Coordinates of C-alpha atoms in Angstrom, one line a residue:
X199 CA 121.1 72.9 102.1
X200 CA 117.1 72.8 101.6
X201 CA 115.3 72.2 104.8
X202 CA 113.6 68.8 105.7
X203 CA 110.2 70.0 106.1
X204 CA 108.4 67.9 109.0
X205 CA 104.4 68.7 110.3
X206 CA 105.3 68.4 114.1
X207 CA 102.1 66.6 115.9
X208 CA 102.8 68.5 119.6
X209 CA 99.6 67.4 121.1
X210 CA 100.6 67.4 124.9
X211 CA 103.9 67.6 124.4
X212 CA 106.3 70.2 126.1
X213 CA 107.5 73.1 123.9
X214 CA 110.2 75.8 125.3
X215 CA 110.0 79.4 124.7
X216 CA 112.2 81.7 126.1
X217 CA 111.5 85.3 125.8
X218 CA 108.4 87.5 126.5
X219 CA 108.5 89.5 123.8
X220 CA 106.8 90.3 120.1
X221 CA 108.2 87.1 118.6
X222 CA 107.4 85.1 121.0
X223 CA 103.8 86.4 121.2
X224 CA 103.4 85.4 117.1
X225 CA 105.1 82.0 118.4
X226 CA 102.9 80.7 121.5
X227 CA 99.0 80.8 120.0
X228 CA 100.4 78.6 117.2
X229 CA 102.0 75.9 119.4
X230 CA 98.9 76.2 121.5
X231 CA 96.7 75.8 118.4
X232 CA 99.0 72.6 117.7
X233 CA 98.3 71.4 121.4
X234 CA 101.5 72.2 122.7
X235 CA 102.6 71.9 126.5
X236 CA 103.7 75.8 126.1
X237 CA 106.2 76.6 129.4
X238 CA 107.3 80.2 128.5
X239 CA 110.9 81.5 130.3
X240 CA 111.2 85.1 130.7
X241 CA 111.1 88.3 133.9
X242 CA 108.6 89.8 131.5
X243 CA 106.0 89.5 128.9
X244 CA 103.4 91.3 126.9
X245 CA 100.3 91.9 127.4
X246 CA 99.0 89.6 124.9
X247 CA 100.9 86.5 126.3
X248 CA 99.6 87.9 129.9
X249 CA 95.9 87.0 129.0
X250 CA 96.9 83.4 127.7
X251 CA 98.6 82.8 130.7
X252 CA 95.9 84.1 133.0
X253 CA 93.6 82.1 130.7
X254 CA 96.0 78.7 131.9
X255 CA 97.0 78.1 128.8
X256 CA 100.7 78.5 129.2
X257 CA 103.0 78.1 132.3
X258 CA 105.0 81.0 132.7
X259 CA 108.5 80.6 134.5
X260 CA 108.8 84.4 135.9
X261 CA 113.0 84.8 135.2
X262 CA 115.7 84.4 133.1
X263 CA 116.8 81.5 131.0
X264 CA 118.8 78.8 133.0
X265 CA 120.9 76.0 132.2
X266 CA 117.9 73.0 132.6
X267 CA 115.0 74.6 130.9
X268 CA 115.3 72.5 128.0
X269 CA 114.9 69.3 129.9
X270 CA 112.0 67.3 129.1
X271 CA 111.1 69.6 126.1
X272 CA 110.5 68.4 122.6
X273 CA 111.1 71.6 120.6
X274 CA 112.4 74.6 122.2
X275 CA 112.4 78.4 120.4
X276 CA 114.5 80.6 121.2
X277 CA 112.9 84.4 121.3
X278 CA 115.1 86.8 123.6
X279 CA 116.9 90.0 122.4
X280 CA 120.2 88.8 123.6
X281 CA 122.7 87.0 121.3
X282 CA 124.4 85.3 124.0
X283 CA 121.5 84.3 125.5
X284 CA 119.8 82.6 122.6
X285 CA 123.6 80.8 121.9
X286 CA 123.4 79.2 125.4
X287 CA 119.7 78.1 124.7
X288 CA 120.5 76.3 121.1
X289 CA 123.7 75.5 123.0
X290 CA 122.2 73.0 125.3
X291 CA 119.2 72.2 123.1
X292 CA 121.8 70.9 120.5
X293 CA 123.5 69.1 123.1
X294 CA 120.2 67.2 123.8
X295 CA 119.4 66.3 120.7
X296 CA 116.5 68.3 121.0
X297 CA 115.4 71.0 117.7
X298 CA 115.6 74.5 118.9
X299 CA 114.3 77.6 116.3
X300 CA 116.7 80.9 117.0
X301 CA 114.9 83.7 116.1
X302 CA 117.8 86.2 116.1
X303 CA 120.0 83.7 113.7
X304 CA 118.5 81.9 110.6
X305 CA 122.0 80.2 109.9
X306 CA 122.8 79.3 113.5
X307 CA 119.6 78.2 113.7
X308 CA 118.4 74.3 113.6
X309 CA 115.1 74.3 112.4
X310 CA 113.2 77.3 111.0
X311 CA 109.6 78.6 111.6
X312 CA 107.5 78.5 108.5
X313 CA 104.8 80.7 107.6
X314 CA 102.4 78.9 108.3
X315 CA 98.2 79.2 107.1
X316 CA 95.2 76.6 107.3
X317 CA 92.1 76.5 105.3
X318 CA 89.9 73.8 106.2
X319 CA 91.9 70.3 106.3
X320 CA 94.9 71.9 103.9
X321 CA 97.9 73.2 106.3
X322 CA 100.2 75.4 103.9
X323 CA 104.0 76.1 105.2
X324 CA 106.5 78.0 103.7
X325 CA 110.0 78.5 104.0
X326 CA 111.9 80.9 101.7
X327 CA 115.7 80.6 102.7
X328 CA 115.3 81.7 106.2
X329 CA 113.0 84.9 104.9
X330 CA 110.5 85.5 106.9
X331 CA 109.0 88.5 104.9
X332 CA 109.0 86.6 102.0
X333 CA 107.8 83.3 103.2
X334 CA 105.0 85.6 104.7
X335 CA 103.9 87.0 101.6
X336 CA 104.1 83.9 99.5
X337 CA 101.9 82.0 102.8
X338 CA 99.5 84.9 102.5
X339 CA 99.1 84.5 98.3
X340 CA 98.3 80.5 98.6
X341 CA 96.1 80.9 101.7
X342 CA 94.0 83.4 99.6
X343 CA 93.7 81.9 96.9
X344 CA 92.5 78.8 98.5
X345 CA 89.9 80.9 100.5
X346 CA 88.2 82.4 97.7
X347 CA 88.9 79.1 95.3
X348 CA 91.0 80.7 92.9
X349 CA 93.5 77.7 93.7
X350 CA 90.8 74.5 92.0
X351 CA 88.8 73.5 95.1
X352 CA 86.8 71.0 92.6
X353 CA 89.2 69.2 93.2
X354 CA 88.8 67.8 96.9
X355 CA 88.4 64.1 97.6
X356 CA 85.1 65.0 99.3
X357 CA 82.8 68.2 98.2
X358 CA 79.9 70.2 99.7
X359 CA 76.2 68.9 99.4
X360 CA 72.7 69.7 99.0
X361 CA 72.0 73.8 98.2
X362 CA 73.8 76.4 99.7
X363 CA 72.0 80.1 99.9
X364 CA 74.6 82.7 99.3
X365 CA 74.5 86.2 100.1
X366 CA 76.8 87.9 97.3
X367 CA 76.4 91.0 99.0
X368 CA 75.5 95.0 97.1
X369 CA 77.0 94.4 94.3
X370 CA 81.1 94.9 93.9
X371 CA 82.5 91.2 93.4
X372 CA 85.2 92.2 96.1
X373 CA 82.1 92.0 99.3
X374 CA 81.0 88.5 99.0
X375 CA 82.4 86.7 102.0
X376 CA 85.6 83.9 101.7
X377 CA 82.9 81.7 102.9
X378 CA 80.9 82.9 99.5
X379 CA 83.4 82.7 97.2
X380 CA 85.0 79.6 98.5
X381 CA 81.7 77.6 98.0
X382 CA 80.8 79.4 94.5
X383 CA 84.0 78.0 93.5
X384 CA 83.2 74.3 94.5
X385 CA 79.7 74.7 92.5
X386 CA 78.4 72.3 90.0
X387 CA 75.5 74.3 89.5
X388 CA 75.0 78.0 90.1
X389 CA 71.2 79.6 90.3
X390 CA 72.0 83.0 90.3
X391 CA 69.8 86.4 90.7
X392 CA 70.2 89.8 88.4
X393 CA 72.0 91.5 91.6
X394 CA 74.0 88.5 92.4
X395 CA 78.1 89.8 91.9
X396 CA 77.7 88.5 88.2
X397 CA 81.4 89.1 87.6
X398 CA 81.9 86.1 89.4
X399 CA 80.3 83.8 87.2
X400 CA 83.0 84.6 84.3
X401 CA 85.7 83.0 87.0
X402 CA 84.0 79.4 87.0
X403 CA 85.3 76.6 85.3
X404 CA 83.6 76.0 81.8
X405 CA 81.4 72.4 83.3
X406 CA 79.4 74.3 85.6
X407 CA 75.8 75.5 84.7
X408 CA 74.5 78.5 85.3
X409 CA 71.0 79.4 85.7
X410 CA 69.4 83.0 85.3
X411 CA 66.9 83.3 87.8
X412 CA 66.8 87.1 87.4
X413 CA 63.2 88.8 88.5
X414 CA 63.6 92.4 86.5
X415 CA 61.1 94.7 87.8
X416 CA 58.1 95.2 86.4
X417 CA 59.2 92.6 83.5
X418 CA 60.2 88.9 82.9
X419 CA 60.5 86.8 86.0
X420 CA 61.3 83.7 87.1
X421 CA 58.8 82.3 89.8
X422 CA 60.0 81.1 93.0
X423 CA 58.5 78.1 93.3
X424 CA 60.2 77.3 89.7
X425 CA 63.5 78.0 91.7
X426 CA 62.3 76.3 94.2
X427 CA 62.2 73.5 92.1
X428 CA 65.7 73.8 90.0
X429 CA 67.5 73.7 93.4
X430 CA 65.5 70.4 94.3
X431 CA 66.2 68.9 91.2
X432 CA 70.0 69.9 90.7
X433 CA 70.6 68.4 94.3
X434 CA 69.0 65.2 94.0
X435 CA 71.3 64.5 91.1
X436 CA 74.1 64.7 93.6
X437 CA 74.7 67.8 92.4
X438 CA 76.1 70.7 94.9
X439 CA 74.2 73.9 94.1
X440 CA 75.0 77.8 94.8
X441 CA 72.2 79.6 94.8
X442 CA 73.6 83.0 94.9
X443 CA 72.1 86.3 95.5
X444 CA 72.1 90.0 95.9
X445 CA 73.0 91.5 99.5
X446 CA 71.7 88.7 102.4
X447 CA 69.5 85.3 100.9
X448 CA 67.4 86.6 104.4
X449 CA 66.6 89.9 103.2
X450 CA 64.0 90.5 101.2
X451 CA 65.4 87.5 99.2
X452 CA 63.4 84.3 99.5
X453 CA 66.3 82.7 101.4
X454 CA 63.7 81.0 104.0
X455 CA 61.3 80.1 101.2
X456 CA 64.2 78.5 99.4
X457 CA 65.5 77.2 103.1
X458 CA 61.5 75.8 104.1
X459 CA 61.3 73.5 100.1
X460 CA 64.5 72.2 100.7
X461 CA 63.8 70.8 104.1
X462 CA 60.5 69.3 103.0
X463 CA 62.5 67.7 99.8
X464 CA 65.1 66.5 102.7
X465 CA 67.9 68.3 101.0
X466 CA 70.2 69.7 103.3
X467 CA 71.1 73.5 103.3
X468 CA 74.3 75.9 104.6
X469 CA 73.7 79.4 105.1
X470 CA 76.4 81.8 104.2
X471 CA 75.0 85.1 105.1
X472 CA 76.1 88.5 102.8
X473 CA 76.5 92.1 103.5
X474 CA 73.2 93.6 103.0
X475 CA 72.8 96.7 100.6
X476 CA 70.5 98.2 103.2
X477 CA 73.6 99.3 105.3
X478 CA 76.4 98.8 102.3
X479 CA 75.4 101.4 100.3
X480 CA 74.6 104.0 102.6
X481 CA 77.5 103.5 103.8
X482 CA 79.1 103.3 100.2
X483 CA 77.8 106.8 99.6
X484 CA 79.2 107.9 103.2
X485 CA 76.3 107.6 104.8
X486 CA 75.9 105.7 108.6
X487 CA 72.9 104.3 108.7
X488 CA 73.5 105.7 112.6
X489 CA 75.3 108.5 114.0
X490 CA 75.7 108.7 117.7
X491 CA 72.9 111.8 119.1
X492 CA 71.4 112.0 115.4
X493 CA 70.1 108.2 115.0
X494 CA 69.9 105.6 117.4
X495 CA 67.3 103.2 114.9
X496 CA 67.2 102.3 111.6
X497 CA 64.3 100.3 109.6
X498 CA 64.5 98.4 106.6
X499 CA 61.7 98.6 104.6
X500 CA 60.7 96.6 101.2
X501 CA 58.6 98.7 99.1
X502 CA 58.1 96.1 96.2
X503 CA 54.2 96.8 97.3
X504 CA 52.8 100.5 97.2
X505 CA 52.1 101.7 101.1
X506 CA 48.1 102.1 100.5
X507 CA 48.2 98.6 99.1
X508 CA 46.1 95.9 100.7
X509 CA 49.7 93.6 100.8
X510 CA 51.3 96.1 102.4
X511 CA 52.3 95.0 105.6
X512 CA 54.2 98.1 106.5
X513 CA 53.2 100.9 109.4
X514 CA 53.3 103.8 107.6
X515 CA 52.2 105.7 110.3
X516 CA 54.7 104.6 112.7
X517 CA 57.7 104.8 110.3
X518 CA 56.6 108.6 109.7
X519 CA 56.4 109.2 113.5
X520 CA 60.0 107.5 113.8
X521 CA 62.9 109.8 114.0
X522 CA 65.0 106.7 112.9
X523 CA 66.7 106.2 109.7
X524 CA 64.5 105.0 107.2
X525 CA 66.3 102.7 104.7
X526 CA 63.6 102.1 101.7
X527 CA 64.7 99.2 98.7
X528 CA 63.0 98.8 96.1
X529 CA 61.4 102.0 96.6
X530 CA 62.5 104.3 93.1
X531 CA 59.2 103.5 90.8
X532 CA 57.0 105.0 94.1
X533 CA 59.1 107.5 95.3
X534 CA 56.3 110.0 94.9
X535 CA 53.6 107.6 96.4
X536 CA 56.0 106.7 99.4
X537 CA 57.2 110.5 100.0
X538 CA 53.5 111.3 100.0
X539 CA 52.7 108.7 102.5
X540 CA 55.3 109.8 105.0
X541 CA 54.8 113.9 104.8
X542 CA 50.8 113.2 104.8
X543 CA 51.6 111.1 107.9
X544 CA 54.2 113.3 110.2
X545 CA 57.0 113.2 108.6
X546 CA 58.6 117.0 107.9
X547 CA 59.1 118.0 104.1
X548 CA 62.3 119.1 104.8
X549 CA 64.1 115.8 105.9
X550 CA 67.1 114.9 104.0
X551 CA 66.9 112.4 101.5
X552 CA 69.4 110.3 99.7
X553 CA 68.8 108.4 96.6
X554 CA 72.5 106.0 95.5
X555 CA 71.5 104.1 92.4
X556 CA 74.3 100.8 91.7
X557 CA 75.6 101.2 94.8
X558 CA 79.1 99.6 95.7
X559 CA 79.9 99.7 91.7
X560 CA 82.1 101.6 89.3
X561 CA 78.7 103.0 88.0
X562 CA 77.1 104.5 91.5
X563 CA 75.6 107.7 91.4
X564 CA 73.8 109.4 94.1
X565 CA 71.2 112.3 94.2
X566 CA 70.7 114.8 97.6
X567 CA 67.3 116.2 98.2
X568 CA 64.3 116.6 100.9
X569 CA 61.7 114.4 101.6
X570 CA 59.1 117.3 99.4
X571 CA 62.0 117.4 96.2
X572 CA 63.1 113.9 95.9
X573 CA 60.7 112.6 93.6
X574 CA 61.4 115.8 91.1
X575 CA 64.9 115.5 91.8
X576 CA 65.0 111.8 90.8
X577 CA 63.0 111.6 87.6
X578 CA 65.4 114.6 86.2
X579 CA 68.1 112.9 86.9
X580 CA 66.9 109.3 85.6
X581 CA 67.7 107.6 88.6
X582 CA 66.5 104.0 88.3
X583 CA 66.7 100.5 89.8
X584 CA 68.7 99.1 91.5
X585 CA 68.6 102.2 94.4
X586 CA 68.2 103.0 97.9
X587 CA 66.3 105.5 99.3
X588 CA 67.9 106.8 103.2
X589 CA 65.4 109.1 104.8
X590 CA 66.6 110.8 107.9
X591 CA 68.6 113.2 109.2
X592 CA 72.0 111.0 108.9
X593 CA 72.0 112.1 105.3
X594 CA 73.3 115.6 106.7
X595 CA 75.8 113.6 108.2
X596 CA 77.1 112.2 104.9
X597 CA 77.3 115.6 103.9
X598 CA 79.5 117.2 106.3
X599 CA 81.4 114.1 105.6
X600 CA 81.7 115.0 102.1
X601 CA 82.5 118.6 103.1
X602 CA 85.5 118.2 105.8
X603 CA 86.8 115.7 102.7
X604 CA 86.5 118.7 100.1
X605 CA 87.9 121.6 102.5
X606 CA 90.7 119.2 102.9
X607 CA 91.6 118.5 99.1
X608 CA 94.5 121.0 98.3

């Protein structure tokens, strides 16, 4: 017979569930999630179920099972590694009229566990013939695909409102957060940048509009306070728009620009930070942007704006005197200009540089040099935006990395 599938409301109720062990551990934070009366039965536990019941949260009855525990409880599981035991329990539970879940026994057992997931309001349970493993992995595929809105999320009663400014993160579709995706998926509009994970526009439904805000260097451009106004615009139609970016909306992106016309328009804004190509793609290319007695600092610097420019609202002179990690975007067109600037002003020719052009994607490439060869060594090789520049001596780093890996290739 198929299972009657029930969602159990436990607030404050008593739940029974003898055994200390690894199923019981899985058990207990999700009947305490439910607002279950947890009292757990068992001489020992692990360590996991120790810190919730030094936290209070569960009542721990320090022996063995005994006839009587299941008095007064509303469901009762059954988690010990003894068969006999586990009979006796469902025994008396049975006799009680009370549902008790063996975990030793699908088909002696009353009720099953589901696999259980929640996204936001939708609860998802799954029960595949007493299979746990399989129920799992079935639980797992439908939570997913609710997360990242591959299962229609358009489709909720209610829907997100106003703008939201998405980080999309370096580039590689696969590092925008759920939180990202999950909103992208639930857009009616999308004002989208050129480094914006463009492979995720092809995934939306047909209905929703999609504006290029792309700012190519050194050629066309969109002006923010043109954006500025699409987002406005879009929104006060009731429509809910993505705007959706390269790396973190915060980060050299215009994010509290975009946040600051918004409020003034009274149009209400969520944040959904991105991983930020200033650490992703150093670290893409093996690089840490620290390293434990090598780099204790690291500055992110925007180099849209040459440093001897009035604009420029960089300290040269302090970033040369740094012995941090210098982390340079949009720095390729003045490479020479910028390595210059740092050997004029203390830093030594012969730091390490590393130049990773498309970083994250199939199409990354990445060029090794010192802070007196770089330049040469990226015009030959026709490195050009987008790239990151890492100055510092954590580039050796990524080297010896690269080097235990190749010793270790047979």
């Amino acid at each position: 017979m198929a299972p009657y599938l029930l969602g159990l409301r436990l607030d404050g109720r008593r739940v029974l569930v003898v055994g200390g062990g690894h199923v019981a551990q899985r058990r207990v934070p999700t009947l305490l999630d439910a607002g279950a009366s947890v009292t757990l039965v068992s001489p020992s536990v692990t360590p996991a179920l120790d810190d919730l019941i030094a936290d209070g949260r569960v009542t721990w009855e320090r022996r063995p099972y005994q006839v009587g525990d299941c008095d007064g409880a509303w469901l009762v599981h059954a988690c010990t590694d003894h068969r006999e035991v586990n009979t006796a329990i469902a025994a008396e539970a049975d006799a009680k009229r009370i549902w008790c879940v063996r975990a030793d026994d699908k088909d002696a057992s009353a009720a099953w566990t589901p696999a259980s997931g929640r996204v936001d309001e939708v609860s998802v349970a799954i029960t595949a013939g007493g299979d746990p493993r399989r129920a799992a992995g079935i639980r797992d595929a439908v939570v997913g695909a609710l997360r990242d809105g591959t299962v229609d999320a358009r489709r909720h009663r209610t829907k997100p409102v106003g703008v939201a400014l998405v980080g999309g993160g370096p580039g590689d579709p696969g590092l925008i957060t759920v939180r990202g995706r999950q909103l992208l998926a639930q857009a009616d509009v999308v004002v989208a940048d050129r480094l914006a994970p463009r492979a995720l526009l092809d995934e939306l439904p047909a209905d929703v509009e999609i504006i290029d805000a792309a700012k190519i260097p050194y050629g066309r451009a969109l002006a923010q306070e043109k954006i500025n106004e699409l987002l406005i615009e879009h929104a006060r139609k009731g429509k809910f728009v993505v705007r959706l970016k390269g790396g973190d909306s915060f980060v050299f992106g215009r994010g509290g620009e975009e946040m600051i016309a918004c409020a003034r328009a009274g149009i209400p804004v969520t944040v959904v930070p991105g991983i930020t190509s200033a650490v992703a793609v150093p670290a893409s290319a093996g690089v840490p942007v620290t390293h434990r007695g090598v780099s204790q600092e690291f500055h992110v610097i925007s180099v849209h704006v040459a440093p001897d420019d009035p604009r420029s609202t960089v300290d040269w002179p302090g970033m040369a005197r740094s012995q941090g990690t210098l982390v340079l975007l949009m720095g390729v067109e003045r490479i020479g200009e910028l390595t210059r600037t740092l050997i004029r002003d203390g830093r030594s020719p012969e730091t390490p540089v590393m130049v990773v052009q498309d970083g994250t994607l199939p199409t990354q490439r990445a060029v090794s040099a010192t802070l007196s060869t770089v330049a040469e060594r990226v015009t030959a090789a026709g490195i050009r935006p987008p790239a990151i520049v890492i100055v510092g001596e954590v580039v050796r780093v990524g080297q010896e990395i690269e080097m235990v890996r190749a010793e270790r290739v047979p």
